[in-house]
Short mmCIF file of C-alpha atoms in Angstrom, two decimals:
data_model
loop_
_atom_site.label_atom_id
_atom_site.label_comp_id
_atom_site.label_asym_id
_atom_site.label_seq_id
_atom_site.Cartn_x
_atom_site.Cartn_y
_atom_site.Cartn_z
CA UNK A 1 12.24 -14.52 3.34
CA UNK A 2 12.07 -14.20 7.16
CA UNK A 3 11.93 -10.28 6.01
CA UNK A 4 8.99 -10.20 3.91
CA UNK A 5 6.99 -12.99 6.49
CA UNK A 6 7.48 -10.25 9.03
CA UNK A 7 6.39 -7.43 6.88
CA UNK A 8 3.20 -9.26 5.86
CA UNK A 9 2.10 -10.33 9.67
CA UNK A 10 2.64 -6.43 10.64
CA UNK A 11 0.83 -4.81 7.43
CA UNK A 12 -2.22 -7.85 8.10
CA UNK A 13 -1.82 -6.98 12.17
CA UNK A 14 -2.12 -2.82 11.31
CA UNK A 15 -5.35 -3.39 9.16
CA UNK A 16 -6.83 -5.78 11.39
CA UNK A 17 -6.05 -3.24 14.47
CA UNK A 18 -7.45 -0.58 12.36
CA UNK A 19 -11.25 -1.76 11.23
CA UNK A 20 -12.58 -0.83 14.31
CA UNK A 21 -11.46 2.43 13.87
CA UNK A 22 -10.87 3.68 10.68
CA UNK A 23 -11.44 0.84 8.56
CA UNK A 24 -12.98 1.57 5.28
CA UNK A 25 -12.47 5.31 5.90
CA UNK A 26 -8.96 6.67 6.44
CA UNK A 27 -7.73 3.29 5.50
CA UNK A 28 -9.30 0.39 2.77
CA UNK A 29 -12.02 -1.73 4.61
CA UNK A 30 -9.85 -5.01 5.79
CA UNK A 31 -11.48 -8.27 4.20
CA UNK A 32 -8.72 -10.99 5.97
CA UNK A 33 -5.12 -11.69 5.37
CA UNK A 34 -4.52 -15.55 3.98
CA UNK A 35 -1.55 -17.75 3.32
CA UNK A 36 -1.75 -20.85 0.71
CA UNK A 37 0.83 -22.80 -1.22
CA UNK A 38 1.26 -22.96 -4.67
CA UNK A 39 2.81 -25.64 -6.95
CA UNK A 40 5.84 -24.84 -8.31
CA UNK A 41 5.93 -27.51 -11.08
CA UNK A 42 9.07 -29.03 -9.29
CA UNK A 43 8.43 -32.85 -7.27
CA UNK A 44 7.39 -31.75 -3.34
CA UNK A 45 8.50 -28.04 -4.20
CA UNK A 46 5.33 -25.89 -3.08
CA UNK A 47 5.71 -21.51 -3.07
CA UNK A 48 3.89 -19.77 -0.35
CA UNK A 49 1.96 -17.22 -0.92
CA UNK A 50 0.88 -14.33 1.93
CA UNK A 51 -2.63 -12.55 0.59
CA UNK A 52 -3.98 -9.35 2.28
CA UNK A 53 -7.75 -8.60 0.55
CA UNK A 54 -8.24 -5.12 1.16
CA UNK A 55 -11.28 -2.44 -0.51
CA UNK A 56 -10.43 -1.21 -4.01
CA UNK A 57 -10.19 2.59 -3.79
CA UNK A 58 -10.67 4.13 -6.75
CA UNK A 59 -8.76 7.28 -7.77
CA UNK A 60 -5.52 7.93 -9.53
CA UNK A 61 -2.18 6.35 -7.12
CA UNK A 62 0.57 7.71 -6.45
CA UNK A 63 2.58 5.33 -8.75
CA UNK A 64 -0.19 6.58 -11.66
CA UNK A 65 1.10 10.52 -11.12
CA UNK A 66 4.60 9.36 -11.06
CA UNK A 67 5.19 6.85 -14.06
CA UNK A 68 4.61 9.48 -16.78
CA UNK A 69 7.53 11.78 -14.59
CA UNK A 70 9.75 9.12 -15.51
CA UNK A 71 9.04 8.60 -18.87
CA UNK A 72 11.23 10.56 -21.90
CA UNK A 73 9.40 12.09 -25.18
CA UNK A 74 10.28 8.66 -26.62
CA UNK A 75 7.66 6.88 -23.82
CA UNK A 76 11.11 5.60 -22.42
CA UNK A 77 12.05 5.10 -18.70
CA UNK A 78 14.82 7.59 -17.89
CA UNK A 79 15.19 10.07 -14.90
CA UNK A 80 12.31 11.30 -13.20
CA UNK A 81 11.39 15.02 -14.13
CA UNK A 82 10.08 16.78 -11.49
CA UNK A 83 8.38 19.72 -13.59
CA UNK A 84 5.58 16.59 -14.47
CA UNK A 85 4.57 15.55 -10.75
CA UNK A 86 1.98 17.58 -8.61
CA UNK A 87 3.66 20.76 -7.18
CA UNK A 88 6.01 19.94 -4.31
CA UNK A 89 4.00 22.16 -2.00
CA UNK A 90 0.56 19.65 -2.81
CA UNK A 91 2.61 16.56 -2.70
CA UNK A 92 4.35 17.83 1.27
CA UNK A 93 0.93 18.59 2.10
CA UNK A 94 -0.22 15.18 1.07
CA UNK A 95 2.47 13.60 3.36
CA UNK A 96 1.92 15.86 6.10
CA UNK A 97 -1.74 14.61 5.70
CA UNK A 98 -0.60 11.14 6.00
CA UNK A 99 1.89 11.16 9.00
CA UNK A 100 -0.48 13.54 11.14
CA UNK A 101 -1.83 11.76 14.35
CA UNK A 102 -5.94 11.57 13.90
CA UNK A 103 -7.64 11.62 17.34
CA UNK A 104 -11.17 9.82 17.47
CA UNK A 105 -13.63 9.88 20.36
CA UNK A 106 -13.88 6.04 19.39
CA UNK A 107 -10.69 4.97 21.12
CA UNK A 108 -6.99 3.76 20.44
CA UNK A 109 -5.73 1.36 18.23
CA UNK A 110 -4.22 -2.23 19.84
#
């Protein structure tokens, strides 16, 4: 638990840090990060619940390219099958997109 409360402050802390920035370009426009409690049916047993409300980007996910990959000519869930994904090349590129450092004339994050 202490895990995924520590995951959820940092994701919440990196959009928050990144608005200014690159909010709503690079990255989905930040909307706020929220925590409530939820009734759990059970006599003074309440579930907590961490929300981050983020901009809906429209376009096909990564998880949308991969799930038919994984899928068998049955529609069954079996190994993944490389020969279905985007060429290896385009999906490198992709990552090498993602984990290159963007300078702005706007300033640092933090």
């Amino acid at each position: 638990m202490l895990r995924a409360d520590c995951d959820y402050s940092l994701e919440a802390w990196a959009y928050k840090m990144m608005q200014p920035v690159i909010g709503g370009t690079v990255v989905p426009a930040y909307f706020g990060s929220w925590t409530f409690s939820l009734d759990t049916g059970r006599p003074n047993q309440q579930r907590w619940v961490r929300m981050i409300l983020i901009e809906l980007v429209e376009g096909e996910s990564m998880l949308d390219m991969m799930l038919p990959a994984t899928m068998d000519k049955h529609g069954e869930k079996g190994v993944v099958d490389y020969s279905r994904l985007p060429p290896e090349d385009f999906r490198l590129r992709v990552l090498q997109n993602i984990l290159k450092p963007r300078s702005s004339s706007r300033g640092r994050l933090g």
